[in-house]
GROMACS .gro file of C-alpha atoms in nm:
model
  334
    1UNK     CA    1   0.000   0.000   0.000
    2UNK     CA    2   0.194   0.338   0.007
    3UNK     CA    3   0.019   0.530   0.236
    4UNK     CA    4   0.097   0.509   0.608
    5UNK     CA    5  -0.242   0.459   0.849
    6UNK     CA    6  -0.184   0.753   1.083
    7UNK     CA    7  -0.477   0.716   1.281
    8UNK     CA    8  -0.737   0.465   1.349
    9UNK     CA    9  -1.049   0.705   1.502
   10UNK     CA   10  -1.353   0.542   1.651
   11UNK     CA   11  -1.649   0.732   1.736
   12UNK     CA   12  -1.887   0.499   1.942
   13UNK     CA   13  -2.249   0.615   2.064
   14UNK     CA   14  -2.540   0.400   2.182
   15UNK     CA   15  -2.681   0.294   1.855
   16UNK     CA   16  -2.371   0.294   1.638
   17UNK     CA   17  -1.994   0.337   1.551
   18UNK     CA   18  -1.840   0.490   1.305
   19UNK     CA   19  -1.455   0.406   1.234
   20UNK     CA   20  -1.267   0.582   1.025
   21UNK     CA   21  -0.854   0.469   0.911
   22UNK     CA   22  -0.670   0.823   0.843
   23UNK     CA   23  -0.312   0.877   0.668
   24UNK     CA   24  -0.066   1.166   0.841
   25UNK     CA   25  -0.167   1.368   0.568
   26UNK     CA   26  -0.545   1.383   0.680
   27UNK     CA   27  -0.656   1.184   0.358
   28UNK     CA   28  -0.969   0.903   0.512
   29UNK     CA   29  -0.820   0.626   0.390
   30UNK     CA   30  -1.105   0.364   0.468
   31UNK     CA   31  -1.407   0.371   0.711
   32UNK     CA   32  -1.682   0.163   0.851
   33UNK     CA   33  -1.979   0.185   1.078
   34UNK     CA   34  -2.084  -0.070   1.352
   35UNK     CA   35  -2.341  -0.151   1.619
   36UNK     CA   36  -2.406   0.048   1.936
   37UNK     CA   37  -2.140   0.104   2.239
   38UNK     CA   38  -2.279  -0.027   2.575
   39UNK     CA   39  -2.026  -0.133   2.806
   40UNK     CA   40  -2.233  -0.103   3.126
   41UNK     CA   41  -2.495  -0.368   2.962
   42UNK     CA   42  -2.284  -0.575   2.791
   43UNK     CA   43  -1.919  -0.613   2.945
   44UNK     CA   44  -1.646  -0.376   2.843
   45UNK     CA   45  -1.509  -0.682   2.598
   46UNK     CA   46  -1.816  -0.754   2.441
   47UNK     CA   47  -1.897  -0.382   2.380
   48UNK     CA   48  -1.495  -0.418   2.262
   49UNK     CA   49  -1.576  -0.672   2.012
   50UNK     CA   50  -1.813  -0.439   1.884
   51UNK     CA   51  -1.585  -0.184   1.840
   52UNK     CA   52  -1.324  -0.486   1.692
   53UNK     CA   53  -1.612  -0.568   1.399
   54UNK     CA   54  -1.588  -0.232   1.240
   55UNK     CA   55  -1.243  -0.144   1.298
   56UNK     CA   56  -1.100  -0.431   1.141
   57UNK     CA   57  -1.377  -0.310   0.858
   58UNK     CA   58  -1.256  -0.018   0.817
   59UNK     CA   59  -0.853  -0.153   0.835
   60UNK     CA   60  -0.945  -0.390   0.538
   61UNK     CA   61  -1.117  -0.123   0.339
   62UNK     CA   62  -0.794   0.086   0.404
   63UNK     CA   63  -0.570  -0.248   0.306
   64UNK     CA   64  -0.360  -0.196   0.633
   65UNK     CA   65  -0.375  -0.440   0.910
   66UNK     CA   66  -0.291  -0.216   1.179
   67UNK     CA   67  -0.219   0.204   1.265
   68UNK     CA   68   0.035   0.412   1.478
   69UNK     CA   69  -0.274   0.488   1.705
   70UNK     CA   70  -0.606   0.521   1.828
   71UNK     CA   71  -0.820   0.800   1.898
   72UNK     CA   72  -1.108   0.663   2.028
   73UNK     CA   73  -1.389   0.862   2.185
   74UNK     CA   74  -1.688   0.622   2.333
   75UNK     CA   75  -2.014   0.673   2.519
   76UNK     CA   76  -2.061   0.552   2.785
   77UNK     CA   77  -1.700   0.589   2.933
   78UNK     CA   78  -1.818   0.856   3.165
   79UNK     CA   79  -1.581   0.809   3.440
   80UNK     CA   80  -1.244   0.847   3.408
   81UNK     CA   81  -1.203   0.507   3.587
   82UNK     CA   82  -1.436   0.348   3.298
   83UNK     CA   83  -1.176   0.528   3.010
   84UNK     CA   84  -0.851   0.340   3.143
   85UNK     CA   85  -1.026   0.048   3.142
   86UNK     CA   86  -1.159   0.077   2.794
   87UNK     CA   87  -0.792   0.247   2.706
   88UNK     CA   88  -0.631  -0.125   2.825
   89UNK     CA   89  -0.895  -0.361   2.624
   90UNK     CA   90  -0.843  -0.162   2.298
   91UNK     CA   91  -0.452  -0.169   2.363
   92UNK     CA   92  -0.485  -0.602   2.375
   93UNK     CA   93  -0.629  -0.566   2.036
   94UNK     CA   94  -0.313  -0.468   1.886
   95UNK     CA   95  -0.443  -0.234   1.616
   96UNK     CA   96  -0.188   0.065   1.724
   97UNK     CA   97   0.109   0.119   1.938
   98UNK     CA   98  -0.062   0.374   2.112
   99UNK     CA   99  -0.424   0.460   2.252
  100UNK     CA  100  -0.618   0.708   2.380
  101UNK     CA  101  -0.994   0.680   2.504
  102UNK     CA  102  -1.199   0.999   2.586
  103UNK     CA  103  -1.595   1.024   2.604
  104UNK     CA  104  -1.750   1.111   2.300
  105UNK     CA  105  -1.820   1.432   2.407
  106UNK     CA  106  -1.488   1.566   2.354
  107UNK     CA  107  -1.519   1.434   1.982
  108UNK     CA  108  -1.801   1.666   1.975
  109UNK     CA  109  -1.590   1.953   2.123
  110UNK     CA  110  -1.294   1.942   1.907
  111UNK     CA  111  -1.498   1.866   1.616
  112UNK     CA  112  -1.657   2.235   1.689
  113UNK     CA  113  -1.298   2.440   1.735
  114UNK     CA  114  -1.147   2.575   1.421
  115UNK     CA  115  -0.808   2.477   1.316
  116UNK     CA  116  -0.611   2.766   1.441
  117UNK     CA  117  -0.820   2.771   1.784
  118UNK     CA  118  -0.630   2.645   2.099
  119UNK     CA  119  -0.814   2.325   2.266
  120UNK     CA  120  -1.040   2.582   2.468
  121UNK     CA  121  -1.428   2.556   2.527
  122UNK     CA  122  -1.703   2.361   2.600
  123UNK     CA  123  -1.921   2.114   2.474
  124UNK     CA  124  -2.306   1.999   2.568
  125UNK     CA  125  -2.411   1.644   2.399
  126UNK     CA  126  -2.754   1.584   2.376
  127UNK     CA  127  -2.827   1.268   2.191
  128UNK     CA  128  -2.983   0.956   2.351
  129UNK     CA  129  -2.865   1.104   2.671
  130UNK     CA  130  -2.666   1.379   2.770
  131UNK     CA  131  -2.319   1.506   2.902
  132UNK     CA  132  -2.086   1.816   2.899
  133UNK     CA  133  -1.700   1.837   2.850
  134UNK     CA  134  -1.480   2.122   2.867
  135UNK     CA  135  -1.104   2.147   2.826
  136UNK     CA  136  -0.833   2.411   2.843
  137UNK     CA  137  -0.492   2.422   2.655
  138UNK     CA  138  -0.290   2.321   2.973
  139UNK     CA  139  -0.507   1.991   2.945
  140UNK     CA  140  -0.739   2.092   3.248
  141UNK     CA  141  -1.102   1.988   3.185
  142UNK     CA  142  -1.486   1.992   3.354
  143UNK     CA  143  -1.721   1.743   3.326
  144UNK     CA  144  -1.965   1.519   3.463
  145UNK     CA  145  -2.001   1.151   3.580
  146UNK     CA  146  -2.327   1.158   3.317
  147UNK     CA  147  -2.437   0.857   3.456
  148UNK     CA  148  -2.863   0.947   3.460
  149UNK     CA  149  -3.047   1.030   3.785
  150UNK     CA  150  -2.807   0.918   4.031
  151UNK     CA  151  -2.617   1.211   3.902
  152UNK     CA  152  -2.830   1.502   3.884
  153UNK     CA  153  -2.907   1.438   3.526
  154UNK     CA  154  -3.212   1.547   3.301
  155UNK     CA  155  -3.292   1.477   2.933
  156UNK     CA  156  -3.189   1.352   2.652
  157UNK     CA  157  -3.373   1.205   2.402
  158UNK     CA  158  -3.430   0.912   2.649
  159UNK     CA  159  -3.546   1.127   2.873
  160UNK     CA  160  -3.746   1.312   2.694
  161UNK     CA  161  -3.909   1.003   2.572
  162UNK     CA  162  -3.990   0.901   2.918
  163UNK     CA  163  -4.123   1.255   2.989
  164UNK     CA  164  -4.358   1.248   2.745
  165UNK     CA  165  -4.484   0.911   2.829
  166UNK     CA  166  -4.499   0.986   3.221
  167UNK     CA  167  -4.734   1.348   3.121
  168UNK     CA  168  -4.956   1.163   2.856
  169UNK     CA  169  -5.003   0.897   3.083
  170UNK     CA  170  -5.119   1.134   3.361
  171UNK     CA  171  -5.324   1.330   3.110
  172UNK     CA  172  -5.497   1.059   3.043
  173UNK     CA  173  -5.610   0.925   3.380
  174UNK     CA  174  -5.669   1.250   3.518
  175UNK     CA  175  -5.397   1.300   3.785
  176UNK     CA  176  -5.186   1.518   3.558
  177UNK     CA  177  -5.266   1.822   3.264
  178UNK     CA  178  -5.416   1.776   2.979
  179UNK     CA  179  -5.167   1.793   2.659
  180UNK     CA  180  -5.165   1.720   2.292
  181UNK     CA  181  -4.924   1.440   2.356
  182UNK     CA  182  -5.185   1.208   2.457
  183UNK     CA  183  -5.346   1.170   2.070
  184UNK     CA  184  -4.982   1.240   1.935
  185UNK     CA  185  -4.826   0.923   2.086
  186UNK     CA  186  -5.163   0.721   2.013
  187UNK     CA  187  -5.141   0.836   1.648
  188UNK     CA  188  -4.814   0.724   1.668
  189UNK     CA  189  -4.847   0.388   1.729
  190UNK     CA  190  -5.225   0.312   1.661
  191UNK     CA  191  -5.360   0.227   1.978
  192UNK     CA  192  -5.689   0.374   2.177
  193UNK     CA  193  -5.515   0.429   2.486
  194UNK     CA  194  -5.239   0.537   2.691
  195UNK     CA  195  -5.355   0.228   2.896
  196UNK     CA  196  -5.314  -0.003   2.553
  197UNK     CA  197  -4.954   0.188   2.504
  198UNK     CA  198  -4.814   0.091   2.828
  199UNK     CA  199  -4.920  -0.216   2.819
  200UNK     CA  200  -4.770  -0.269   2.471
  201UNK     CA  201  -4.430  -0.140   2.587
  202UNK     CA  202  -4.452  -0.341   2.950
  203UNK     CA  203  -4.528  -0.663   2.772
  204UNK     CA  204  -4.301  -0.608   2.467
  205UNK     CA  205  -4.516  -0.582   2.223
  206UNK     CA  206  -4.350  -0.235   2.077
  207UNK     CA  207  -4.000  -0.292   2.139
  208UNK     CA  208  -3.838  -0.105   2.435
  209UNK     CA  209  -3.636   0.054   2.131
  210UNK     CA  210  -3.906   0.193   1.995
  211UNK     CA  211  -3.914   0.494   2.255
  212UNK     CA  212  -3.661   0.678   2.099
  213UNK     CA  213  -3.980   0.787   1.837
  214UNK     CA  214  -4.133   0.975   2.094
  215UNK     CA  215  -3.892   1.235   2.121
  216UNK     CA  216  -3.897   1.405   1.757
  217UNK     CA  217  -4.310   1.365   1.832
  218UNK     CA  218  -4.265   1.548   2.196
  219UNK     CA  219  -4.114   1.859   1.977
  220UNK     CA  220  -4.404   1.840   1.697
  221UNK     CA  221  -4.594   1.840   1.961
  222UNK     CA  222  -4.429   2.146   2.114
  223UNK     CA  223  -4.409   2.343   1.729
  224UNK     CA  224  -4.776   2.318   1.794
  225UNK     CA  225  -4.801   2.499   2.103
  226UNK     CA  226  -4.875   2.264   2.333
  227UNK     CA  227  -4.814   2.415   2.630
  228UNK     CA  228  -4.671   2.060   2.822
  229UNK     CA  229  -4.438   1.976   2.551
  230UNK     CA  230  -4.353   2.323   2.508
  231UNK     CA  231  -4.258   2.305   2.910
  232UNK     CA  232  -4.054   2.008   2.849
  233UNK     CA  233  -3.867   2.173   2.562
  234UNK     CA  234  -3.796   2.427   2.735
  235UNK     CA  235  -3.646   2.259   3.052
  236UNK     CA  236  -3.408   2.089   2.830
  237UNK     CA  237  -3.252   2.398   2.682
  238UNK     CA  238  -3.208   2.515   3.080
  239UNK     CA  239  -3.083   2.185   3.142
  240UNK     CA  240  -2.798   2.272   2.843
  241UNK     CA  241  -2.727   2.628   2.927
  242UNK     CA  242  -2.690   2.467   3.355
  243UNK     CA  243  -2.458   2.219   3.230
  244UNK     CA  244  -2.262   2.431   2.978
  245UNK     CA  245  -2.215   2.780   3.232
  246UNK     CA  246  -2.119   2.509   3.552
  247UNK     CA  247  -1.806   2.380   3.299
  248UNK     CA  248  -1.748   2.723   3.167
  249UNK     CA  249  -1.780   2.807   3.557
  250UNK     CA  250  -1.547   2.580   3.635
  251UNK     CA  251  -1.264   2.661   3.410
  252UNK     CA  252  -1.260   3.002   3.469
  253UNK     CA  253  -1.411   3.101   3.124
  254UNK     CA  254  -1.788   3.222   3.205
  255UNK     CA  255  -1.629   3.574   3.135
  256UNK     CA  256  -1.442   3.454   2.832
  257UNK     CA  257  -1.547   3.499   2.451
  258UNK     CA  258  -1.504   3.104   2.421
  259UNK     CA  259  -1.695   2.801   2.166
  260UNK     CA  260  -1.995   2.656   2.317
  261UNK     CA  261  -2.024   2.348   2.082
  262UNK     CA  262  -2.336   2.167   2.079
  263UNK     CA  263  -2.369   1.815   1.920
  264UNK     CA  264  -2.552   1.490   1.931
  265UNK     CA  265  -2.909   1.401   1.774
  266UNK     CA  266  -3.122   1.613   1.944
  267UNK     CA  267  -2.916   1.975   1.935
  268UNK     CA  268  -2.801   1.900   1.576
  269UNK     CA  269  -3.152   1.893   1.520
  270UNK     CA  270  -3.171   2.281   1.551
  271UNK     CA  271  -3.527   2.239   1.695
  272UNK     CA  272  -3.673   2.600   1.651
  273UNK     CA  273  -3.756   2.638   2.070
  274UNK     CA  274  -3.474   2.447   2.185
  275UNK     CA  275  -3.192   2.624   2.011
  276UNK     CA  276  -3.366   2.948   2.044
  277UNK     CA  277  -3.443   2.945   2.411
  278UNK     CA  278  -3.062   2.781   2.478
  279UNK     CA  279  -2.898   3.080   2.280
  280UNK     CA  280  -3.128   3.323   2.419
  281UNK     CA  281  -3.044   3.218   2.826
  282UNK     CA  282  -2.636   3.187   2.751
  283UNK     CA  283  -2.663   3.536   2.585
  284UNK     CA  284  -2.762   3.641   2.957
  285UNK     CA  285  -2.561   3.433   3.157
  286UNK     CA  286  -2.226   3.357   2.918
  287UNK     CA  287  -2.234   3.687   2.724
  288UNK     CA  288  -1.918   3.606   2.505
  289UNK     CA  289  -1.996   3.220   2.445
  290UNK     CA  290  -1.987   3.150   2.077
  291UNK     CA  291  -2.288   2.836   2.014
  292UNK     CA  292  -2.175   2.619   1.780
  293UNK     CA  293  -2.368   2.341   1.631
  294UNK     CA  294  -2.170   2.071   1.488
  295UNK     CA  295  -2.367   1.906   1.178
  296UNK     CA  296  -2.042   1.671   1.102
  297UNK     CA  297  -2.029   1.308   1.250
  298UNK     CA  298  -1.883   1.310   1.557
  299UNK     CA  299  -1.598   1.092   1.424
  300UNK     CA  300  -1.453   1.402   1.299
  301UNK     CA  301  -1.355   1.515   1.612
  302UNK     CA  302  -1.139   1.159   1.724
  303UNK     CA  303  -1.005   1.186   1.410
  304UNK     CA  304  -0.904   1.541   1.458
  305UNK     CA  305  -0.769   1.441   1.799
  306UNK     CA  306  -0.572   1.179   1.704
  307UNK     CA  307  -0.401   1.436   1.476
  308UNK     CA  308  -0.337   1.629   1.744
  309UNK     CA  309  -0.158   1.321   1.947
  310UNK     CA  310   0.063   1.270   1.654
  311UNK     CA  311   0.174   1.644   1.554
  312UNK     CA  312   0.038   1.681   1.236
  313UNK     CA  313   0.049   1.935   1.036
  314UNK     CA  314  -0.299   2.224   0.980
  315UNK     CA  315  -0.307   2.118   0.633
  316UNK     CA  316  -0.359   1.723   0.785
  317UNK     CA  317  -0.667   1.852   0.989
  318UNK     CA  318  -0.761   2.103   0.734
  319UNK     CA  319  -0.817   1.820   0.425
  320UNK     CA  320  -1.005   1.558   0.716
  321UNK     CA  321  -1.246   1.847   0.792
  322UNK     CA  322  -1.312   1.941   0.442
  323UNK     CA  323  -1.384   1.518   0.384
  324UNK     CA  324  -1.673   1.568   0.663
  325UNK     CA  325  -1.774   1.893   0.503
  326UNK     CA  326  -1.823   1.783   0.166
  327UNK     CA  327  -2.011   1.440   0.299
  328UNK     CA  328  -2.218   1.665   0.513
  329UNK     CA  329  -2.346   1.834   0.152
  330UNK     CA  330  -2.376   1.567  -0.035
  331UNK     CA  331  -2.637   1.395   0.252
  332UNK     CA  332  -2.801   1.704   0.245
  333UNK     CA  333  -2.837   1.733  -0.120
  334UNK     CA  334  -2.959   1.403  -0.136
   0.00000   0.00000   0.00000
């Protein structure tokens, strides 16, 4: 082959990874998409074997067998405890001399900085659940064990799914307010009932799976002015904006004219209220945050990092971004 494989960069979410095999020079070389990430559920070397199907994909497709190293950013390793770990399974596999394992939300955040920027900012992902990262250029960061309830967390599109159930539900029976949501999930699914929904879900009959289609409905719902959904929108840009001003908070930058990056499903989304309301209350509280939504897969960003780890040169990041750019414009052409 003639080209060196620089990098091997693995973005891995909840419902899929994307691999991608990179030269020094920034040219993609090969790439391939797997399954989701979920260590807690399945064992960190099952979810690693996951990880293993598309890699060596994406090697093959690149006709290289193995890279200098990995740059591998991974929901779900939300503890830094959880990152060594996943660091020393992915070293065993031998497909680098070197690895390094972040959370995916700093793929998010470096996929948002330009070029020329220093590693400085903050990112809020928002996607099946949700987490913040910051960093500075001294290598200091913020973040947040992300773990759900047990750690102060709210939202996501999870959540949001659950919200929506938990209100229509109420609606329904008469211990809660009536909203929209209640015919807008039926109508969904085709049942009479809330009743006949939760029984479908508790007995299995809709896959559990399935719950991630309430959330795009729970913001119809809200474009229509329901004033529930429209409440639960809104809570979720305050829950951004809380998460996003504590890391800025934290790193000494709430003053600063510094990226906010937002990424994942549900902020990529640009929903009108939620980006709106989130750009709106940072305007008041971080007056020189910059919001950023990143529209490129998040594998740009452990590409980009693993870049970084290796030295290369602007040009190197420069032609890898433009490779997201341009399939970014081609998906939405098509």
């Amino acid at each position: 082959m003639g080209v060196n494989a620089a990098v091997l960069a693995i973005d891995a979410g909840n419902s899929k990874t994307d691999v991608a095999v990179v030269a020094g020079d920034g040219t993609v070389l090969g790439a391939a998409r797997g399954g989701g990430f979920q260590p807690s559920r399945a064992g960190v070397e099952a979810a690693v074997d996951v990880l293993a199907e598309a890699a060596e994909q994406a090697l093959k497709s690149a006709g290289v067998t193995t890279s200098t190293h990995v740059s591998a950013c991974l929901a779900n390793a939300d503890l830094p405890v959880e990152e060594k770990q996943l660091e020393e399974a992915i070293r065993h596999r031998g497909w680098a001399r070197s690895v390094d394992v972040r959370n995916d939300t700093f793929a998010v955040l470096r996929a948002g900085l330009l070029e020329d920027a220093e590693p400085r900012g903050v990112a809020v992902v928002c996607g099946a659940g949700i987490n913040c990262a910051g960093m500075l250029p001294d290598g200091r960061t913020a973040r947040f064990p992300a773990i759900g309830r047990i750690s102060g967390d709210w939202g996501g599109g999870r959540g949001l799914a659950e919200e929506a159930m938990w209100h229509a539900a109420r609606a329904e029976d008469g211990r809660g307010e009536a909203t929209a949501l209640v015919s807008a999930l039926l109508g969904h699914f085709g049942l009479p009932s809330m009743y006949a929904l939760i029984e479908a879900l508790h007995l299995g009959h809709i896959a559990a799976e399935r719950q991630h289609e309430l959330t795009p409905i729970l913001f119809a719902t809200a474009a229509h002015g329901d004033t529930v959904a429209r409440s639960l929108v809104d809570r979720m840009a305050d829950e951004v904006v809380a998460m996003s001003t504590v890391a800025l908070s934290r790193l000494g930058l709430l003053a600063e004219e510094v990226p906010v990056v937002l990424g994942g499903s549900v902020l990529a989304a640009r929903h009108p209220q939620l980006d709106s309301r989130i750009r709106t209350l940072l305007g008041q509280r971080a007056p020189q945050a910059a919001v950023r939504v990143v529209a490129e897969r998040p594998v740009l960003g452990s590409v980009l990092l693993g870049l970084d780890a290796l030295g290369a040169e602007p040009q190197a990041h420069a032609r890898a971004r433009a490779h997201y750019e341009t399939s970014v414009r081609h998906l939405v052409r098509s």
